[in-house]
Amino acid sequence: MAQLQPKSVRYVTLDVFTTERFKGNPLAIVKLPSDVTLGQDVKQRIAREFNLSETVFLHPPSSETPSRTYDIFTPSEELPFAGHPTIGTLVYLATTDGLATEVIQSLTLQTKAGPIKASFDEETGVAEASIPHNVRIHQKPVPWQSIVDAHPSLKGLEAGSTTSCPLVSIVQGMTFITINIPRLEDLASLTLGGSAIDPSVLQWDEGWESFTAPYFYVVVSEDEDGRKMRVRSRMLEPTVGEDPATGSAASALAAYLALERGTASATYSFNIEQGVEMGRKSEIGVKVSLDESGKAVKEVMLSGSAVPVSQGTMVV
């Protein structure tokens, strides 16, 4: 019986949420041609081979409509949505894939979490995406002591002004513990020692069990009415490492902070810096619009830049 000949696929890597190579968060994009179909197990192995925080598998266009489908994998699992893969894929499509200007100004990206309306500004090089959201602040926050137990470098600090930290989902399947740290120097002093947070303290609302990670932050400044904020953040997960930019976590945090303020029909703008302490500064833009009640999120806009780093061919 003749063996099937291996096929090749093209890939690129980009640094996302930055305009400078070797900063921001690295992303691999595997471009799938129409004659290659990869099973989920193969995609998972490829993501493990790249060993980046996420790898995107970009499917070929299926029609004349401005829509592209992509899958997102970490080295260990598939995700329904993630921020830096979305921005990186959009920048790649806009700058490398030969799309017409009118297409990249109104492109739809299809994810497991739902469709994403996106655009790209050719002058500024900034991609913007109206991300899928189903924001939920779970009823039971995570006790501060449980976070200290997992992150010993927090000992001696107080959690902002509270003894517990909100558990916030941006969509079902993507949840973050939002951990307010008092000062920038305290944020900088955090280390990766310890272990993962005890799963027994993660008490999601019924039916919302999901991927969950800690997201530490300091509100550096805000304007008088609290509608523009500058935030410094870090994603530190002892079992994984430190992530230089986490768009989904930034979106969850921005939604939480906007809902805390709760002005009806208001739009809140966030400039979130992440990765500074690990030498990979990232700049994440998030705008959150609330509905007429001020108690629900109407829209979440995620924005950022990306730069190409490498390209090549992979045999599959």
Short mmCIF file of C-alpha atoms in Angstrom, two decimals:
data_model
loop_
_atom_site.label_atom_id
_atom_site.label_comp_id
_atom_site.label_asym_id
_atom_site.label_seq_id
_atom_site.Cartn_x
_atom_site.Cartn_y
_atom_site.Cartn_z
CA MET A 1 0.00 0.00 0.00
CA ALA A 2 1.49 3.31 -1.09
CA GLN A 3 2.20 5.83 1.61
CA LEU A 4 0.54 9.23 1.40
CA GLN A 5 2.97 11.95 0.46
CA PRO A 6 3.41 14.61 3.15
CA LYS A 7 2.12 18.06 2.34
CA SER A 8 3.51 21.45 3.20
CA VAL A 9 1.86 24.48 4.73
CA ARG A 10 3.16 28.00 5.05
CA TYR A 11 3.46 29.76 8.37
CA VAL A 12 4.41 33.19 9.64
CA THR A 13 5.18 34.54 13.09
CA LEU A 14 4.36 38.02 14.30
CA ASP A 15 4.87 40.04 17.46
CA VAL A 16 1.48 41.40 18.49
CA PHE A 17 0.45 44.50 20.46
CA THR A 18 3.66 46.23 19.48
CA THR A 19 5.27 48.10 16.59
CA GLU A 20 8.73 46.80 17.50
CA ARG A 21 10.07 43.32 16.72
CA PHE A 22 10.94 41.16 19.70
CA LYS A 23 8.51 43.04 21.91
CA GLY A 24 4.83 42.26 22.44
CA ASN A 25 3.43 38.72 22.30
CA PRO A 26 4.65 36.25 19.65
CA LEU A 27 2.03 34.52 17.49
CA ALA A 28 2.30 31.78 14.88
CA ILE A 29 -0.18 31.69 11.99
CA VAL A 30 -0.42 28.51 9.94
CA LYS A 31 -2.06 29.24 6.61
CA LEU A 32 -4.11 26.24 5.49
CA PRO A 33 -4.42 25.77 1.70
CA SER A 34 -7.67 24.44 0.25
CA ASP A 35 -6.16 21.00 -0.44
CA VAL A 36 -4.98 20.41 3.16
CA THR A 37 -7.28 19.41 5.99
CA LEU A 38 -5.79 19.02 9.44
CA GLY A 39 -7.49 17.17 12.28
CA GLN A 40 -7.74 18.78 15.69
CA ASP A 41 -5.11 16.39 17.04
CA VAL A 42 -2.64 17.48 14.36
CA LYS A 43 -3.34 21.15 15.04
CA GLN A 44 -2.69 20.52 18.71
CA ARG A 45 0.66 18.86 17.97
CA ILE A 46 1.68 21.75 15.71
CA ALA A 47 0.77 24.27 18.42
CA ARG A 48 2.88 22.26 20.85
CA GLU A 49 5.75 22.33 18.34
CA PHE A 50 5.65 26.13 18.12
CA ASN A 51 5.24 26.27 21.91
CA LEU A 52 3.96 29.85 21.85
CA SER A 53 1.09 31.04 24.01
CA GLU A 54 -1.20 30.66 20.95
CA THR A 55 -1.04 29.39 17.39
CA VAL A 56 -3.65 30.28 14.76
CA PHE A 57 -4.81 28.01 11.94
CA LEU A 58 -6.17 30.25 9.20
CA HIS A 59 -8.65 28.57 6.87
CA PRO A 60 -8.89 29.52 3.19
CA PRO A 61 -11.75 31.83 2.14
CA SER A 62 -14.92 29.85 1.49
CA SER A 63 -16.83 32.47 -0.49
CA GLU A 64 -16.65 35.94 -1.97
CA THR A 65 -17.83 37.49 1.29
CA PRO A 66 -15.25 39.28 3.46
CA SER A 67 -15.08 36.54 6.08
CA ARG A 68 -12.26 34.30 7.31
CA THR A 69 -12.33 31.44 9.80
CA TYR A 70 -9.50 30.64 12.18
CA ASP A 71 -8.86 28.24 15.06
CA ILE A 72 -6.82 29.14 18.14
CA PHE A 73 -4.68 26.62 20.02
CA THR A 74 -2.42 26.88 23.03
CA PRO A 75 0.21 24.15 23.49
CA SER A 76 -2.35 22.21 25.54
CA GLU A 77 -5.86 23.06 24.32
CA GLU A 78 -8.10 24.86 21.83
CA LEU A 79 -9.58 28.22 22.88
CA PRO A 80 -12.89 29.71 21.72
CA PHE A 81 -11.38 33.20 21.58
CA ALA A 82 -8.17 35.02 22.43
CA GLY A 83 -7.18 38.62 21.90
CA HIS A 84 -3.66 38.66 20.52
CA PRO A 85 -4.40 35.94 17.91
CA THR A 86 -7.33 38.05 16.70
CA ILE A 87 -5.32 41.25 16.33
CA GLY A 88 -2.33 39.41 14.84
CA THR A 89 -4.47 37.56 12.30
CA LEU A 90 -6.19 40.78 11.25
CA VAL A 91 -2.88 42.60 10.75
CA TYR A 92 -1.53 39.64 8.77
CA LEU A 93 -4.58 39.57 6.49
CA ALA A 94 -4.46 43.33 5.98
CA THR A 95 -0.75 43.67 5.30
CA THR A 96 0.32 40.34 3.78
CA ASP A 97 -2.65 38.50 2.33
CA GLY A 98 -3.42 40.98 -0.45
CA LEU A 99 -6.89 41.99 0.67
CA ALA A 100 -8.38 45.10 -0.92
CA THR A 101 -8.68 48.25 1.18
CA GLU A 102 -12.47 48.14 1.20
CA VAL A 103 -12.35 44.54 2.46
CA ILE A 104 -10.00 45.13 5.38
CA GLN A 105 -12.13 48.05 6.52
CA SER A 106 -15.09 45.72 7.09
CA LEU A 107 -13.83 42.18 7.58
CA THR A 108 -15.57 39.45 9.58
CA LEU A 109 -13.44 36.90 11.42
CA GLN A 110 -15.15 33.67 12.44
CA THR A 111 -14.16 32.10 15.78
CA LYS A 112 -15.54 29.36 17.99
CA ALA A 113 -16.87 32.14 20.24
CA GLY A 114 -18.73 33.82 17.38
CA PRO A 115 -18.17 36.31 14.54
CA ILE A 116 -15.85 39.28 15.01
CA LYS A 117 -16.33 42.50 13.05
CA ALA A 118 -12.91 43.95 12.38
CA SER A 119 -11.12 46.76 10.57
CA PHE A 120 -7.58 47.92 9.87
CA ASP A 121 -6.30 51.49 9.59
CA GLU A 122 -3.61 51.53 6.90
CA GLU A 123 -2.25 54.90 8.06
CA THR A 124 -1.72 54.00 11.71
CA GLY A 125 -1.24 50.24 11.29
CA VAL A 126 -3.76 49.61 14.08
CA ALA A 127 -6.26 46.76 13.88
CA GLU A 128 -9.56 46.99 15.74
CA ALA A 129 -12.01 44.21 16.46
CA SER A 130 -15.47 44.20 18.00
CA ILE A 131 -14.92 41.05 19.99
CA PRO A 132 -17.54 38.49 21.01
CA HIS A 133 -18.52 38.98 24.61
CA ASN A 134 -20.84 37.55 27.19
CA VAL A 135 -19.44 39.31 30.21
CA ARG A 136 -20.17 37.65 33.50
CA ILE A 137 -18.94 38.67 36.95
CA HIS A 138 -19.36 35.46 38.92
CA GLN A 139 -21.19 35.59 42.22
CA LYS A 140 -18.33 34.19 44.29
CA PRO A 141 -14.97 36.00 44.06
CA VAL A 142 -11.66 34.31 44.81
CA PRO A 143 -10.33 34.84 48.37
CA TRP A 144 -7.16 36.92 48.52
CA GLN A 145 -5.46 34.35 50.73
CA SER A 146 -5.93 31.66 48.05
CA ILE A 147 -4.08 33.88 45.58
CA VAL A 148 -1.28 34.52 48.09
CA ASP A 149 -0.96 30.77 48.67
CA ALA A 150 -0.32 30.29 44.94
CA HIS A 151 1.91 33.37 44.60
CA PRO A 152 4.18 33.60 47.68
CA SER A 153 5.72 36.89 46.44
CA LEU A 154 2.39 38.54 47.35
CA LYS A 155 2.90 37.92 51.07
CA GLY A 156 2.81 41.18 52.97
CA LEU A 157 0.74 42.99 50.34
CA GLU A 158 -2.90 43.93 50.54
CA ALA A 159 -5.18 43.33 47.54
CA GLY A 160 -5.99 46.91 46.66
CA SER A 161 -8.99 47.70 48.86
CA THR A 162 -10.60 44.28 49.07
CA THR A 163 -10.12 40.85 50.63
CA SER A 164 -11.26 38.99 47.53
CA CYS A 165 -10.82 39.24 43.77
CA PRO A 166 -13.59 39.14 41.15
CA LEU A 167 -13.86 36.17 38.81
CA VAL A 168 -14.75 37.60 35.39
CA SER A 169 -15.58 35.86 32.09
CA ILE A 170 -15.32 37.76 28.82
CA VAL A 171 -17.02 34.85 27.02
CA GLN A 172 -18.05 31.42 28.19
CA GLY A 173 -14.83 29.42 28.35
CA MET A 174 -12.46 32.37 29.04
CA THR A 175 -12.34 33.49 32.67
CA PHE A 176 -9.87 35.61 34.64
CA ILE A 177 -9.25 36.44 38.28
CA THR A 178 -8.84 40.24 38.31
CA ILE A 179 -6.33 41.04 41.03
CA ASN A 180 -5.83 44.70 41.97
CA ILE A 181 -2.29 45.41 43.20
CA PRO A 182 -1.74 48.67 45.16
CA ARG A 183 1.43 50.03 43.52
CA LEU A 184 3.56 49.60 40.41
CA GLU A 185 6.56 48.58 42.50
CA ASP A 186 4.46 45.83 44.06
CA LEU A 187 3.40 44.63 40.62
CA ALA A 188 7.04 44.60 39.48
CA SER A 189 8.06 42.53 42.52
CA LEU A 190 5.80 39.59 41.65
CA THR A 191 7.58 36.38 40.73
CA LEU A 192 6.55 33.07 39.18
CA GLY A 193 7.16 30.96 42.25
CA GLY A 194 4.45 28.82 43.80
CA SER A 195 1.79 26.72 42.14
CA ALA A 196 -1.50 27.04 40.31
CA ILE A 197 -4.40 28.48 42.28
CA ASP A 198 -6.33 25.74 44.08
CA PRO A 199 -9.19 24.76 41.71
CA SER A 200 -11.54 24.30 44.66
CA VAL A 201 -11.65 28.09 45.23
CA LEU A 202 -12.74 28.76 41.63
CA GLN A 203 -16.49 28.79 42.12
CA TRP A 204 -17.89 29.69 38.73
CA ASP A 205 -21.60 30.30 38.32
CA GLU A 206 -23.44 27.15 37.30
CA GLY A 207 -22.62 26.06 33.75
CA TRP A 208 -19.65 28.46 33.44
CA GLU A 209 -16.73 26.18 34.33
CA SER A 210 -13.83 27.23 32.12
CA PHE A 211 -10.19 28.05 31.52
CA THR A 212 -9.21 30.45 34.32
CA ALA A 213 -6.03 32.45 34.90
CA PRO A 214 -4.92 35.25 37.26
CA TYR A 215 -4.56 38.79 35.88
CA PHE A 216 -2.74 41.29 38.11
CA TYR A 217 -3.18 45.01 37.51
CA VAL A 218 -2.61 48.56 38.74
CA VAL A 219 -4.74 51.50 37.59
CA VAL A 220 -1.95 54.00 36.90
CA SER A 221 -4.13 56.99 36.06
CA GLU A 222 -7.62 58.00 34.99
CA ASP A 223 -9.30 61.23 33.91
CA GLU A 224 -11.76 63.16 36.10
CA ASP A 225 -14.87 61.28 35.02
CA GLY A 226 -13.10 57.90 34.99
CA ARG A 227 -13.73 57.24 31.31
CA LYS A 228 -10.09 57.08 30.22
CA MET A 229 -7.69 54.88 32.14
CA ARG A 230 -4.10 53.79 31.88
CA VAL A 231 -3.44 50.37 33.39
CA ARG A 232 -0.30 48.25 33.91
CA SER A 233 -0.91 44.51 34.08
CA ARG A 234 0.79 41.14 34.32
CA MET A 235 -0.37 37.62 33.53
CA LEU A 236 1.50 35.22 35.82
CA GLU A 237 0.50 31.57 35.86
CA PRO A 238 3.05 29.34 37.64
CA THR A 239 2.23 26.26 35.55
CA VAL A 240 2.59 28.18 32.25
CA GLY A 241 4.82 31.19 32.79
CA GLU A 242 4.35 34.90 32.14
CA ASP A 243 2.37 36.10 29.12
CA PRO A 244 3.56 39.38 27.56
CA ALA A 245 0.09 40.35 26.27
CA THR A 246 -3.33 38.85 26.92
CA GLY A 247 -6.07 40.58 24.93
CA SER A 248 -8.90 38.46 26.31
CA ALA A 249 -7.83 39.16 29.90
CA ALA A 250 -7.42 42.87 29.14
CA SER A 251 -10.93 42.87 27.67
CA ALA A 252 -12.36 41.10 30.73
CA LEU A 253 -10.62 43.54 33.08
CA ALA A 254 -11.78 46.58 31.06
CA ALA A 255 -15.37 45.28 31.07
CA TYR A 256 -15.23 44.77 34.84
CA LEU A 257 -13.82 48.26 35.51
CA ALA A 258 -16.39 49.85 33.19
CA LEU A 259 -19.27 48.04 34.91
CA GLU A 260 -17.91 49.11 38.30
CA ARG A 261 -18.31 52.73 37.24
CA GLY A 262 -21.60 51.98 35.52
CA THR A 263 -22.54 55.22 33.78
CA ALA A 264 -25.46 54.60 31.43
CA SER A 265 -24.56 54.62 27.70
CA ALA A 266 -20.96 55.55 28.51
CA THR A 267 -17.86 54.41 26.61
CA TYR A 268 -14.70 53.74 28.61
CA SER A 269 -11.24 53.72 27.02
CA PHE A 270 -8.30 51.75 28.40
CA ASN A 271 -4.61 51.80 27.49
CA ILE A 272 -3.26 48.63 29.05
CA GLU A 273 0.49 47.98 29.21
CA GLN A 274 1.60 44.41 29.80
CA GLY A 275 4.91 42.55 29.56
CA VAL A 276 7.02 45.51 30.72
CA GLU A 277 8.67 43.58 33.56
CA MET A 278 9.72 40.72 31.25
CA GLY A 279 11.19 43.03 28.59
CA ARG A 280 8.38 42.55 26.04
CA LYS A 281 6.29 45.68 26.46
CA SER A 282 2.85 45.38 24.88
CA GLU A 283 0.23 48.08 24.35
CA ILE A 284 -3.36 46.88 24.33
CA GLY A 285 -6.26 49.18 23.53
CA VAL A 286 -9.76 48.37 24.81
CA LYS A 287 -12.98 50.39 24.56
CA VAL A 288 -16.05 49.23 26.48
CA SER A 289 -19.50 50.67 25.79
CA LEU A 290 -22.29 50.12 28.30
CA ASP A 291 -25.99 49.91 27.51
CA GLU A 292 -28.72 52.37 28.54
CA SER A 293 -28.91 50.87 32.03
CA GLY A 294 -25.18 51.05 32.70
CA LYS A 295 -25.39 47.50 34.03
CA ALA A 296 -24.51 45.51 30.90
CA VAL A 297 -21.80 45.64 28.26
CA LYS A 298 -22.99 46.66 24.81
CA GLU A 299 -19.70 46.44 22.92
CA VAL A 300 -16.03 45.62 23.49
CA MET A 301 -13.50 46.94 20.98
CA LEU A 302 -9.97 45.52 21.13
CA SER A 303 -7.16 47.24 19.22
CA GLY A 304 -3.44 46.97 18.63
CA SER A 305 -0.59 46.64 16.16
CA ALA A 306 1.62 43.75 15.03
CA VAL A 307 4.87 43.29 13.13
CA PRO A 308 6.08 40.28 11.09
CA VAL A 309 9.10 38.40 12.42
CA SER A 310 9.60 35.16 10.48
CA GLN A 311 8.09 32.93 7.81
CA GLY A 312 8.62 29.41 6.60
CA THR A 313 7.24 26.06 5.50
CA MET A 314 6.11 23.18 7.69
CA VAL A 315 5.67 19.58 6.54
CA VAL A 316 2.44 18.03 7.86
#
